[in-house]
Coordinates of C-alpha atoms in Angstrom, one line a residue:
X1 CA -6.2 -76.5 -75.2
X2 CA -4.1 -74.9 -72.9
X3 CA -0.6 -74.8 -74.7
X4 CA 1.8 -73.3 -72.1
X5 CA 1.9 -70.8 -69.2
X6 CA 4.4 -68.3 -68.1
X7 CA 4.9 -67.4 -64.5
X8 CA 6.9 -64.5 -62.9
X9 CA 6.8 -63.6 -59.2
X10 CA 4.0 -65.0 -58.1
X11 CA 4.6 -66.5 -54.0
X12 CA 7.3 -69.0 -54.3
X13 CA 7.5 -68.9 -58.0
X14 CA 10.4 -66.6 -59.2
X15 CA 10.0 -67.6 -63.1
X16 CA 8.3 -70.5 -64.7
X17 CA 7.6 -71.2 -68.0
X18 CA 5.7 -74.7 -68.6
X19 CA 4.7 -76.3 -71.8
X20 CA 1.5 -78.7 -72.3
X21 CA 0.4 -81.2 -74.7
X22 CA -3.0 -83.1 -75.2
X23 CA -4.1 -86.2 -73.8
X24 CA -3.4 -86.1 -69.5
X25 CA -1.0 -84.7 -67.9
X26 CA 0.3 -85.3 -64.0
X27 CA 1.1 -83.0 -61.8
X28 CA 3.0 -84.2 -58.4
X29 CA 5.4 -83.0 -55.8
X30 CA 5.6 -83.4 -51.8
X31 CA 2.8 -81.9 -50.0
X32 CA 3.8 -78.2 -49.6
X33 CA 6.0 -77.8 -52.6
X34 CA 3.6 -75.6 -54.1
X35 CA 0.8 -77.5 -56.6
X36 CA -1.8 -74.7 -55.2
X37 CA 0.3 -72.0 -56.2
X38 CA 0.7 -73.1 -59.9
X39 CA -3.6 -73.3 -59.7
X40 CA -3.5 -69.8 -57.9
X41 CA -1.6 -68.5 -61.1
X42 CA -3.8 -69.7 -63.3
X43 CA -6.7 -69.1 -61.8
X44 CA -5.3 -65.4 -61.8
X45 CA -5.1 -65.6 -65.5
X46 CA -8.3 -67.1 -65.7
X47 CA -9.7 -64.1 -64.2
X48 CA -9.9 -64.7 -60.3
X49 CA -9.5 -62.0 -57.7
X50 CA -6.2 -60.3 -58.3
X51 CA -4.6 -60.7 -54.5
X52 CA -2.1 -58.3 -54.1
X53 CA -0.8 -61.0 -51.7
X54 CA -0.1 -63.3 -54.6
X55 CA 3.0 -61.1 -55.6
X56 CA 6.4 -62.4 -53.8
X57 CA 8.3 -60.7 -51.8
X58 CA 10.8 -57.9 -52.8
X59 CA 9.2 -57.7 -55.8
X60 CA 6.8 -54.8 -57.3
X61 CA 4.5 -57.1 -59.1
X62 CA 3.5 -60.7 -60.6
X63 CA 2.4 -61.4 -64.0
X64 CA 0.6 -65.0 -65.6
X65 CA 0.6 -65.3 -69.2
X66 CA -1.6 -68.2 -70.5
X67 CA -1.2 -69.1 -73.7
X68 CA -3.9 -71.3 -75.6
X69 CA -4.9 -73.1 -78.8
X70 CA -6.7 -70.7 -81.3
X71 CA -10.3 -71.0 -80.6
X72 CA -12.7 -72.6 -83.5
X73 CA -13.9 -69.8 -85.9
X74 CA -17.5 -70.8 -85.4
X75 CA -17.1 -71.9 -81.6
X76 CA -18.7 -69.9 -78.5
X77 CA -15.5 -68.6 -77.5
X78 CA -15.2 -66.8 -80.9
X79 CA -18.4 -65.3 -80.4
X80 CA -17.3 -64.0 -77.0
X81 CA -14.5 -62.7 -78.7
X82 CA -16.3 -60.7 -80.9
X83 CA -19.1 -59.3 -79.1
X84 CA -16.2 -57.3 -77.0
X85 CA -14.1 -56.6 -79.9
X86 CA -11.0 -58.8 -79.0
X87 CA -9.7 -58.8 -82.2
X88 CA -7.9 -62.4 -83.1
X89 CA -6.3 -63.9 -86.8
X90 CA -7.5 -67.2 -87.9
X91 CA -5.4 -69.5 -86.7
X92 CA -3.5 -67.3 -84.2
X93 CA -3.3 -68.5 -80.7
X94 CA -5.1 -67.1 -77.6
X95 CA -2.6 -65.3 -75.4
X96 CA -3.8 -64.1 -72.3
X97 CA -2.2 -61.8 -69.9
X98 CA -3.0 -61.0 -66.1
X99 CA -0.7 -58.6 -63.5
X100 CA -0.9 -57.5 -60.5
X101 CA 0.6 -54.9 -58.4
X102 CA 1.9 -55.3 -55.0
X103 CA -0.5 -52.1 -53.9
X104 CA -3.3 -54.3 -55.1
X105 CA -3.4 -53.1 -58.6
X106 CA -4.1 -55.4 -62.0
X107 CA -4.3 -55.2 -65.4
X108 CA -5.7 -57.7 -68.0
X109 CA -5.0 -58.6 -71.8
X110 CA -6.4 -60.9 -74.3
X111 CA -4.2 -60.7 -77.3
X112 CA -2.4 -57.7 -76.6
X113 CA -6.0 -55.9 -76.1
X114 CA -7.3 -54.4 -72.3
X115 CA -10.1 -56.4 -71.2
X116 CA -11.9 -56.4 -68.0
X117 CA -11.3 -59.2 -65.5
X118 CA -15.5 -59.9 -66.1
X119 CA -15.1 -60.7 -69.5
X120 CA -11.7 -62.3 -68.8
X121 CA -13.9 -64.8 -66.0
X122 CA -16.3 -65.2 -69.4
X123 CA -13.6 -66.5 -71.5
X124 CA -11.7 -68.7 -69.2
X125 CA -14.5 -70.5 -68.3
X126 CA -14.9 -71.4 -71.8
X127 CA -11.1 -72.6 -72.1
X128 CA -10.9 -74.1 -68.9
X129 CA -12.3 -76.2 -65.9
X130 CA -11.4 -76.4 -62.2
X131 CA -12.2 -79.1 -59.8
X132 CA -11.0 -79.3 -56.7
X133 CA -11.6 -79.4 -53.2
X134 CA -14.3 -76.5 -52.6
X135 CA -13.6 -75.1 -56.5
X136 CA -16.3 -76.2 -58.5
X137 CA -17.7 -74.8 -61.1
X138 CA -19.0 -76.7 -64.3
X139 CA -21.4 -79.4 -63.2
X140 CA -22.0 -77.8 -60.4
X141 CA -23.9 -75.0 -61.3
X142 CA -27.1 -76.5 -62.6
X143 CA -27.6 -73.7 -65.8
X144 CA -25.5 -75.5 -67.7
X145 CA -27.2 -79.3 -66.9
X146 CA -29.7 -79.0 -69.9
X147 CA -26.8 -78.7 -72.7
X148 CA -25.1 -81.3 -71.5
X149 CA -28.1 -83.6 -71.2
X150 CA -28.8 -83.0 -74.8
X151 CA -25.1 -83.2 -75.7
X152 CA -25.2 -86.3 -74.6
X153 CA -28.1 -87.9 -76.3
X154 CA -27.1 -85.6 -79.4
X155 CA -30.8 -84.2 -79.8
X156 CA -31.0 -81.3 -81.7
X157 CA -33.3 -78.4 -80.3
X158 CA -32.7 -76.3 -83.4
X159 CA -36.8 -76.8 -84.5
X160 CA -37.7 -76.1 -80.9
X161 CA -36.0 -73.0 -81.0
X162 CA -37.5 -72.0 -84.6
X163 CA -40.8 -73.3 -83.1
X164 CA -40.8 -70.9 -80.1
X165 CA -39.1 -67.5 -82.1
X166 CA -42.5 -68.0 -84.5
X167 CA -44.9 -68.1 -81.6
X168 CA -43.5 -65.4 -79.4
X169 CA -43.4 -63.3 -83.1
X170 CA -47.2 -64.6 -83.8
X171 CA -48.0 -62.7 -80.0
X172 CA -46.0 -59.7 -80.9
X173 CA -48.0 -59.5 -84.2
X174 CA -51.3 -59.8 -82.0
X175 CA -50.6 -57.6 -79.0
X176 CA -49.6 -55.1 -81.7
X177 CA -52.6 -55.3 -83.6
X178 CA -54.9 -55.0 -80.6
X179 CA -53.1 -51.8 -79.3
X180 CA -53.5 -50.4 -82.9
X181 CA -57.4 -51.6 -82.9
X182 CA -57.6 -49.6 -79.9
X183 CA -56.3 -46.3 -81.0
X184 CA -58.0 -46.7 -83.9
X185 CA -61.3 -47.2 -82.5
X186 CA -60.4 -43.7 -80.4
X187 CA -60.1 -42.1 -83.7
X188 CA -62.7 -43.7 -85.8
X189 CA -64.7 -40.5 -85.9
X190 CA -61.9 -38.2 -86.6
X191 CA -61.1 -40.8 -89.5
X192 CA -64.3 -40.9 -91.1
X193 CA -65.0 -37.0 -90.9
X194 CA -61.2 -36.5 -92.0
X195 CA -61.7 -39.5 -94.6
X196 CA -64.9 -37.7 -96.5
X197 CA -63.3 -34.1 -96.1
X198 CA -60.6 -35.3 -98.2
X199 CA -62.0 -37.6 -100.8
X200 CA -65.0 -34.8 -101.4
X201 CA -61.7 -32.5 -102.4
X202 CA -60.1 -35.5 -104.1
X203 CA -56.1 -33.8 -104.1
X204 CA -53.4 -34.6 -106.5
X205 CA -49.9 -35.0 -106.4
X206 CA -48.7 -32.1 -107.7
X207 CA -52.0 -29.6 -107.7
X208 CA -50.3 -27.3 -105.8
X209 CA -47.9 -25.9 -108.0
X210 CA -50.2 -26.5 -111.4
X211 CA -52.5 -24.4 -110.0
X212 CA -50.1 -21.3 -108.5
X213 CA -48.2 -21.7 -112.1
X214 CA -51.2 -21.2 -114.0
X215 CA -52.8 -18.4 -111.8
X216 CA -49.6 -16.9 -112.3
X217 CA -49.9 -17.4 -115.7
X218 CA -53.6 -16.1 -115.7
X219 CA -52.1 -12.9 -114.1
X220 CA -49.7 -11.7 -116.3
X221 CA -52.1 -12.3 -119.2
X222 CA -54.2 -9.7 -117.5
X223 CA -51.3 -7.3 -117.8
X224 CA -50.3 -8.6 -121.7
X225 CA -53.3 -8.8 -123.0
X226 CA -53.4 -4.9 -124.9
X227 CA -49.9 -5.4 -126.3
X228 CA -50.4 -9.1 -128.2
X229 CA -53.7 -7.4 -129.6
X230 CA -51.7 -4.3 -131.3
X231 CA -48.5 -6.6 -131.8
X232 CA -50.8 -9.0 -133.4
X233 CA -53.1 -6.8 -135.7
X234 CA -49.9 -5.6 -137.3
X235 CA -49.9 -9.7 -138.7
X236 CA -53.5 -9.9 -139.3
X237 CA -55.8 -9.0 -142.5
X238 CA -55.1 -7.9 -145.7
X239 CA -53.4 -5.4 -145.0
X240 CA -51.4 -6.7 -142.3
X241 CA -47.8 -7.0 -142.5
X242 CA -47.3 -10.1 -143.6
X243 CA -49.8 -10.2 -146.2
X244 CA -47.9 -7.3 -147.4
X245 CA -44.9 -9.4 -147.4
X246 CA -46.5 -12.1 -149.5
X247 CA -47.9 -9.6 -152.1
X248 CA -44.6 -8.3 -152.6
X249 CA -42.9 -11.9 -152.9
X250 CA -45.2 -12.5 -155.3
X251 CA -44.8 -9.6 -157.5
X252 CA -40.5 -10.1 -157.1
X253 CA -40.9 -13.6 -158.1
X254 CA -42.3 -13.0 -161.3
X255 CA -39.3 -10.5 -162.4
X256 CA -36.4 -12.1 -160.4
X257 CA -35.2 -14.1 -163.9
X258 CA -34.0 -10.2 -164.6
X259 CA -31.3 -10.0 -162.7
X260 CA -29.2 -11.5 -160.2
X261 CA -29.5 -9.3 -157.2
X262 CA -33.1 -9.4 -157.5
X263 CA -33.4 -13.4 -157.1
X264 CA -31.3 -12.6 -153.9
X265 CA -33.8 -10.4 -152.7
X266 CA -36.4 -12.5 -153.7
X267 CA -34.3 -15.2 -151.6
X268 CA -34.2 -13.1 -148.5
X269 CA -38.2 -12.2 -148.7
X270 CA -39.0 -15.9 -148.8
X271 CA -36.7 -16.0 -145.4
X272 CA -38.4 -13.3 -143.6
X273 CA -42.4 -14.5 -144.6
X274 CA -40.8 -17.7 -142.9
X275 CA -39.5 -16.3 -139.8
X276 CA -42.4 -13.8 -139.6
X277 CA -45.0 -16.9 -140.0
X278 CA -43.4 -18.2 -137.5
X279 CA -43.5 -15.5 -135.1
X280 CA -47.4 -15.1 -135.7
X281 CA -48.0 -18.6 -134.7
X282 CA -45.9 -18.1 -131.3
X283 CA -47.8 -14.7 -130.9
X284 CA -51.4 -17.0 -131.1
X285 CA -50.0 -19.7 -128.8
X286 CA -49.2 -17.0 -126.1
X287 CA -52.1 -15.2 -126.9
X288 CA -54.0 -18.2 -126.0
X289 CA -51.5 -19.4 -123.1
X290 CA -52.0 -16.0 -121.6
X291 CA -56.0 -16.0 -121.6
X292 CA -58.0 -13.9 -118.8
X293 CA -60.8 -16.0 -117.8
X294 CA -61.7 -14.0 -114.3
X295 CA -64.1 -16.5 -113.3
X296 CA -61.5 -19.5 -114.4
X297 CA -58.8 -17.2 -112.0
X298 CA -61.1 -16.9 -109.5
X299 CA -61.7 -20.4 -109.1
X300 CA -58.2 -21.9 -109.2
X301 CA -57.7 -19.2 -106.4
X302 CA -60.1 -20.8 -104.1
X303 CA -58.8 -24.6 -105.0
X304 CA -55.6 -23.3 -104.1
X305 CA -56.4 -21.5 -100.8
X306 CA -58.5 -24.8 -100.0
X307 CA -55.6 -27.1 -100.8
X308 CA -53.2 -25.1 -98.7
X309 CA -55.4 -25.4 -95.9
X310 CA -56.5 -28.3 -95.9
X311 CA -52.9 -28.7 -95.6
X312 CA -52.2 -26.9 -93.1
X313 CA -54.7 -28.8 -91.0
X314 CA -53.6 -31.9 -91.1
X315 CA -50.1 -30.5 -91.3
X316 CA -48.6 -32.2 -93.8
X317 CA -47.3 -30.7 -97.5
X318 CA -50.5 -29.5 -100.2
X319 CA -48.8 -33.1 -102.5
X320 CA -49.0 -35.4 -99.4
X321 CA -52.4 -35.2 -98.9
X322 CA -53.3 -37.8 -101.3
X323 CA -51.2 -40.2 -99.8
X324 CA -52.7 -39.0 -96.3
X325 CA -56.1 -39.8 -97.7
X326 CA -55.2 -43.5 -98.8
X327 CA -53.6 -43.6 -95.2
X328 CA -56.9 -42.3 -93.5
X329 CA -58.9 -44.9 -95.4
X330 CA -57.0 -47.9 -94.6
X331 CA -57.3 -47.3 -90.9
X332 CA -60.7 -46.7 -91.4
X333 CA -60.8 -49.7 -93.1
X334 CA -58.8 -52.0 -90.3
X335 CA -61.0 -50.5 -87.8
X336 CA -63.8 -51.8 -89.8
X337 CA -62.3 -55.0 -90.6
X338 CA -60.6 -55.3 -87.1
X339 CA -62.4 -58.1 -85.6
X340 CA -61.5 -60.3 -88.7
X341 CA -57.8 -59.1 -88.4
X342 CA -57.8 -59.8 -84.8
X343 CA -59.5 -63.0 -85.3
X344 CA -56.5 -64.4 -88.1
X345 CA -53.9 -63.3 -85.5
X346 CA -55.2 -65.1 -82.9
X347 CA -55.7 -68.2 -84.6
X348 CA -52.0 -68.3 -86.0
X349 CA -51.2 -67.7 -82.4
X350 CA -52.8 -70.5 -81.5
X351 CA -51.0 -72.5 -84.4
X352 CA -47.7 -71.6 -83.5
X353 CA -48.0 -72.0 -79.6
X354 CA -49.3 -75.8 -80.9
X355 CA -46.3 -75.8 -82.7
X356 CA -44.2 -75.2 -80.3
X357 CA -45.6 -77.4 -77.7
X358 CA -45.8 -80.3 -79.7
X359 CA -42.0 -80.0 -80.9
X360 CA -41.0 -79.4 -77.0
X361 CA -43.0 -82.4 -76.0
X362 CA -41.0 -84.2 -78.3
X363 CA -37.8 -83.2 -77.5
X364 CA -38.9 -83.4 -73.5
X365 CA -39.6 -87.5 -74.6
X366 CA -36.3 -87.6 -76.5
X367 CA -34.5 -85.7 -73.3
X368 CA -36.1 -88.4 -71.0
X369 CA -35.0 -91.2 -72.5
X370 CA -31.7 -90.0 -72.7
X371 CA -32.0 -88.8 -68.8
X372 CA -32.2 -92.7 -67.9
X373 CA -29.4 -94.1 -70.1
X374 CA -27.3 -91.0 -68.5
X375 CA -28.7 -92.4 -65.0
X376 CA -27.3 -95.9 -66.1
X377 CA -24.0 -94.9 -67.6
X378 CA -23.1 -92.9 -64.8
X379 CA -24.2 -95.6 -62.2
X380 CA -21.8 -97.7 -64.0
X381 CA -18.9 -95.1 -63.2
X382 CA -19.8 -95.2 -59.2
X383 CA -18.6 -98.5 -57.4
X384 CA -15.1 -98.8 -58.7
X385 CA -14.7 -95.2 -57.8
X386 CA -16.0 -96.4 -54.4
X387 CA -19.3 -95.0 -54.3
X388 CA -21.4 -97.9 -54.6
X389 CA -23.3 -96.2 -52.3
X390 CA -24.5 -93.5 -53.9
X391 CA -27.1 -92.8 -56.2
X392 CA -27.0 -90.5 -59.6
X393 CA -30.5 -89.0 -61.1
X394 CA -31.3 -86.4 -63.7
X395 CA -34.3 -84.2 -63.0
X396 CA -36.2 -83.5 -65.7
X397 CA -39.1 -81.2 -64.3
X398 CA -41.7 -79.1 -66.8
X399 CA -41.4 -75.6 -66.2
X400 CA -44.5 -73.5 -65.9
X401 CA -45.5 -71.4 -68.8
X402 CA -44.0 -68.4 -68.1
X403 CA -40.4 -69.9 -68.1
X404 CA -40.9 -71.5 -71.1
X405 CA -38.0 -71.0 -74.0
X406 CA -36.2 -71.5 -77.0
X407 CA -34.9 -74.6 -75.2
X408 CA -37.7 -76.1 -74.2
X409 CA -40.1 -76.7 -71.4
X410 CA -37.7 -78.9 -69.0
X411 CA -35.4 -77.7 -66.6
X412 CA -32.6 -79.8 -66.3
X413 CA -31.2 -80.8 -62.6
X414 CA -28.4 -83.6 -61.7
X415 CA -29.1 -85.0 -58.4
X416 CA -26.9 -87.4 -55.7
X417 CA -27.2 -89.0 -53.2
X418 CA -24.3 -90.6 -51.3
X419 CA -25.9 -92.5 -48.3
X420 CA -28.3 -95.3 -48.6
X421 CA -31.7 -93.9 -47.3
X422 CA -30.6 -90.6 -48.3
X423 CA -32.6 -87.9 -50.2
X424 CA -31.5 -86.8 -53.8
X425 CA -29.6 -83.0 -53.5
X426 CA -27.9 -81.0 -56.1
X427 CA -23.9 -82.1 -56.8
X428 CA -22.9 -78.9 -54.6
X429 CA -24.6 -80.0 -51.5
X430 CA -22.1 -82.8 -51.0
X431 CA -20.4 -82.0 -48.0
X432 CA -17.1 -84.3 -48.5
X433 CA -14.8 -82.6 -51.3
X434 CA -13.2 -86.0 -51.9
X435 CA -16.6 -87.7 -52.9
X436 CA -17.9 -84.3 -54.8
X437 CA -14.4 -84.4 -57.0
X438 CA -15.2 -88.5 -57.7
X439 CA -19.1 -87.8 -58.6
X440 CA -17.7 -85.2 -60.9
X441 CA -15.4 -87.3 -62.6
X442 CA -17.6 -90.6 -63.0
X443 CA -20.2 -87.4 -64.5
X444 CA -17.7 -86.5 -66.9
X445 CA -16.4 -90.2 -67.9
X446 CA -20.7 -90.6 -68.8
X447 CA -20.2 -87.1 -70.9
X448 CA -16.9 -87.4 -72.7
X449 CA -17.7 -86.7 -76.0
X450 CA -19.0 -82.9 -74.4
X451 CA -15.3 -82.5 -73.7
X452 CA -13.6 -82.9 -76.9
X453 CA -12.1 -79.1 -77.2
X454 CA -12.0 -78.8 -73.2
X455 CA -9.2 -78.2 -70.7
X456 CA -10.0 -80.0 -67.2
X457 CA -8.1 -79.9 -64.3
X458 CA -8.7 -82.3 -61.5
X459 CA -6.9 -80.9 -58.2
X460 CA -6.6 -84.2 -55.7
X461 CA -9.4 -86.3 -56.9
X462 CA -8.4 -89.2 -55.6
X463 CA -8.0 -87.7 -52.0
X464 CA -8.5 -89.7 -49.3
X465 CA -8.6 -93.2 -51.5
X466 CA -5.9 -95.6 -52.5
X467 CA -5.2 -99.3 -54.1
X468 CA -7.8 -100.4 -56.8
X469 CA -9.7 -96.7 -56.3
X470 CA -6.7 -95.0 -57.0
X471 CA -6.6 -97.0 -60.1
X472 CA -9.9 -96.9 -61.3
X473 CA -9.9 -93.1 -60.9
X474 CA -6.5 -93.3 -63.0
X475 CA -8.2 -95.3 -65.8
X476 CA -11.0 -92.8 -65.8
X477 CA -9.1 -89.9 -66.1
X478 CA -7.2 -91.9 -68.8
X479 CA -10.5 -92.5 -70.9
X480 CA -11.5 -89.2 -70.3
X481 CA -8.6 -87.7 -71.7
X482 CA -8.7 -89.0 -74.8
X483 CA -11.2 -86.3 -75.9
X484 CA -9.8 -83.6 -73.4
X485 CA -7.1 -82.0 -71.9
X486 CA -6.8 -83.7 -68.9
X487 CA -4.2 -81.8 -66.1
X488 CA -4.4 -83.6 -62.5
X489 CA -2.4 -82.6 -59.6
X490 CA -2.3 -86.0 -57.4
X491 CA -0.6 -87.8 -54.8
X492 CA -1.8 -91.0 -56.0
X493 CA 1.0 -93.3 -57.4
X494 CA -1.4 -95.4 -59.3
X495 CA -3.0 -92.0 -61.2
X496 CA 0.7 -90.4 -61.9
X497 CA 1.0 -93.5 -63.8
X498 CA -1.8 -93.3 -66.4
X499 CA -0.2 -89.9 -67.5
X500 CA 1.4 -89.2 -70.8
X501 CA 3.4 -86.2 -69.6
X502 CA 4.4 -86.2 -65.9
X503 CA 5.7 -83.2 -63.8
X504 CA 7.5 -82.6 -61.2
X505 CA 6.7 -80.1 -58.7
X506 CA 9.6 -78.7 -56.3
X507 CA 10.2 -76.6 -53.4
X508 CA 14.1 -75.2 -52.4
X509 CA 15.5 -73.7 -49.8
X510 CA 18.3 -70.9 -50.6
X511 CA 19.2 -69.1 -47.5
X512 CA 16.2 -67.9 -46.2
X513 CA 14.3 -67.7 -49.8
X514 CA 12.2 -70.3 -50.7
X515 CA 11.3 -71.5 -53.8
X516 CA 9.1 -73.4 -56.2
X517 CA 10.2 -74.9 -59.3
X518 CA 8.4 -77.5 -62.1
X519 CA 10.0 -79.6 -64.1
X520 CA 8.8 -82.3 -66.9
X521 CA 10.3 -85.9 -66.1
X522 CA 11.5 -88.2 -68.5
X523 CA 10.7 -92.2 -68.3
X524 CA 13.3 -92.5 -65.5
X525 CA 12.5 -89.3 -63.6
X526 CA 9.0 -90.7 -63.5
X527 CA 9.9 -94.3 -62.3
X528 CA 12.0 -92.8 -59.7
X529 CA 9.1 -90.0 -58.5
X530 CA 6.4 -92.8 -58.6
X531 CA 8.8 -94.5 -56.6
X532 CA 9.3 -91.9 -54.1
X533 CA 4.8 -91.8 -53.6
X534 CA 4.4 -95.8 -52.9
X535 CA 7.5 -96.0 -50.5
X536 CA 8.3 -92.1 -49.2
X537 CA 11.9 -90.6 -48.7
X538 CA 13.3 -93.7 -48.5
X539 CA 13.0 -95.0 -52.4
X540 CA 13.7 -98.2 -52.4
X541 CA 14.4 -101.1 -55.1
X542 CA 10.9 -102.7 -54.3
X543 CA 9.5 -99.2 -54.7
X544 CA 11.4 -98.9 -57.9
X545 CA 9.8 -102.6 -59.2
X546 CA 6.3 -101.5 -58.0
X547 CA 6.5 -98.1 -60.4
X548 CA 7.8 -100.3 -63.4
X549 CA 4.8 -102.2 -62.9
X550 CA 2.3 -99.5 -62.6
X551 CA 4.5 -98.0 -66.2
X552 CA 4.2 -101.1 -67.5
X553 CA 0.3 -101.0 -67.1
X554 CA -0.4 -98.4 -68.8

């Protein structure tokens, strides 16, 4: 909801600063005292061509600053938002800000943050619609005719959507898996060589390095192997070392009762067979670590220089090659077991496109039915708006397969006619503007509950019409606004009436300098301006009567 909007230099405006509420809101004056240039400045904010001709006179630039109601957290608009990195607190209002320069020059800000007048375009027209003579945007552009056709009869396309992301998915899946069958079936005999090269070698993780550390090891046994003989026959046999050392513990033990100093030798003996039994079972264990098998060397040579090229070859690492060997035998396999891959894809292909069609088909039946009671409701709307004339239809025409989507398979099209005998044409073929504006609105009275968080502005709808028209497009916009913003610039006394805010729009004359003012009427201001449109310059007491009447009605 628009909230307020500050003007500054803009034509005749000097400074402005308006304040709006919900519900509708009139806007009137004398013709010429300005009502386009208040659209021209929003519109600028809105993010219309910045015309360096829009900047008055004397002045080195004009500046609009819209300020709005802060957008719903999960809305479109917050999306927007978002996706461009306009930054906004909960709860904060929308500010917008638009300049331009008298050389021509414009800036742009949403929230304090530069934006481009593109994206600026994007968000106003999510804030805020423009009808008027030959500005028409909204139902005229026929994109948008599908959402509010479901809006209206409240279907909910969420399973068509689901339905049509797990078919186009199911295709993916297939046109992935023939490419891959056809690759595969390029390599198939580069697979199955590759595929028995490797599982006649059979690598493990981790062969690579168990077999350099034990050729290594194998090596330097080689080199050892005459020093842990001598080191060892020094421990070995009766008369080895250490059986030496036992004999002699022996002999100590059985006088060490003698004396002191000879249990603490016998003590320190017992220690040293110990540590010197220990060091003969080490010696054995290396001995036996440290091996030379030459023909055991020689073969973990060759598996080593194998693995490594084998490696090499299919250039990966010596420990990936069992991996690439389970990876080489599953394509093999899949090429082998292609057809009944293929054949499961395109049979849950076939599911899922069934699914699809059958939930679009039912949401094309639920979008027809509501096409006819939108027919009706807006054929209601016609006559009193005198077009009793006319005809309203809504198009629902299958598209072909190609253009088939998330949404559905209709396209969506509202068609008039406004002559008897006269073909059906889109809303933006209407040549007379006063006609197109009335269609709009009796379109919008149909669709009001797709307008609740809206801001519509109706410039001169009731053009060219007067007495119980006038009215009925009053009590329209009346209805409509009580789930919209409603803001209508009119000349119509009976419309001005059906407001809940009213103002006043005003040009001056100072000197030579003209200028445009606005200013919100109270009860009496408004009984004496809807007075001055029934009776003209000359307000009269009959005038006066004929405005408490139409204030009265309301």
């Amino acid at each position: 909801m628009l909230q307020s909007l500050s003007i500054r230099d803009i034509v005749l405006i000097e400074a402005l600063d308006l304040e709006f509420g919900s519900g509708l809101t009139v806007l009137t004056g004398e013709t010429g005292a300005g009502k386009s240039i208040l659209l021209d400045s929003l519109g600028l904010a809105l993010g219309n061509r910045a015309d360096s001709g829009l900047v008055r006179q004397g002045t080195e630039r004009a500046q609009v600053t819209a300020s709005f109601a802060a957008p719903a957290a999960d809305g479109k608009l917050a999306a927007t938002l978002a996706e461009n990195d306009i930054e906004i607190e909960p709860g904060e209002p929308l500010i917008i800000k638009r300049s331009v320069k008298a050389d021509g020059g414009s800036r742009a800000f949403i929230n304090d943050q530069p934006c481009s007048a593109t994206l600026l375009r994007t968000v106003g027209s999510q804030l805020i619609e423009i009808h008027g003579q030959h500005d028409d945007r909204g139902l005229i552009n026929p994109s948008g005719h599908r959402a509010l056709l479901d809006a209206f009869s409240g279907v909910e396309g969420t399973k068509v959507g689901d339905s049509f992301e797990a078919w186009q998915a199911a295709k993916t899946a297939l046109e992935q898996a023939k490419q891959d069958q056809d690759a595969a079936e390029q390599d198939r005999e580069y697979l199955e060589h590759s595929v028995a090269e490797l599982a006649k070698f059979a690598p493990q993780p981790g062969e690579e390095q168990e077999l350099a550390l034990g050729r290594a090891t194998m090596m330097k046994g080689e080199k050892l192997t005459g020093d842990l003989e001598a080191i060892r026959s020094a421990f070995d046999g009766s008369e080895g070392g250490l059986a030496s050392l036992r004999a002699a513990a022996r002999r100590l033990d059985r006088i060490a009762e003698d004396h002191p100093l000879l249990r603490e030798a016998l003590e320190a003996l017992d220690r040293s067979i110990i540590d010197a039994t220990d060091a003969e079972d080490k010696l054995n264990e290396a001995a036996h670590a440290l091996s030379f098998d030459p023909q055991r060397l020689d073969d973990m040579e060759t598996r080593l220089f194998d693995l490594r090229g084998l490696a090499r070859k299919h250039r990966v690492e010596p420990d990936k090659l069992s991996d690439l060997l389970n990876e080489l035998q599953i394509k093999l396999a899949v090429i082998s077991d292609g057809g009944k891959a293929l054949e499961g894809l395109e049979a849950s292909l076939a599911s899922a496109k069934k699914s699809y069609i059958a939930a679009a088909e039912a949401l094309r039946e639920k979008r027809s039915r509501a096409a006819k009671a939108l027919d009706m409701a807006v054929a209601g709307e016609l006559a009193p708006l005198k077009l009793d004339a006319a005809r309203f239809e809504t198009l629902l025409e299958e598209l072909t397969e190609d253009h088939w989507n998330k949404s559905g398979i209709d396209r969506v099209e509202f068609l008039i006619s406004t002559n008897p005998g006269a073909p059906l044409a889109p809303l933006g073929k209407i040549a007379s503007g006063g006609e197109l504006s009335r269609f709009i609105l009796a379109v919008k009275v149909a669709l009001a509950e797709e307008y609740g968080l809206k801001t519509i502005i109706f410039d001169e709808v009731d053009r060219g019409v007067g007495g119980a028209v006038a009215s009925a497009i009053g009590d329209r916009l009346s209805r409509l606004s009580k789930g919209a913003q409603l803001l209508v610039v009119t000349h119509s006394p009976q419309v001005a009436s059906k407001g809940v805010a009213h103002m006043l729009i005003n040009k001056s004359l100072s000197g030579t300098v003209s200028r445009t003012d606005v200013s919100a009427l109270d009860d009496e201001g408004r009984r004496q301006e809807i007075a001055r449109m029934l009776s003209g310059a000359d307000v009269t007491d009959e005038a006066r009567a004929q405005a408490d009447r139409l204030l009265e009605g309301v």
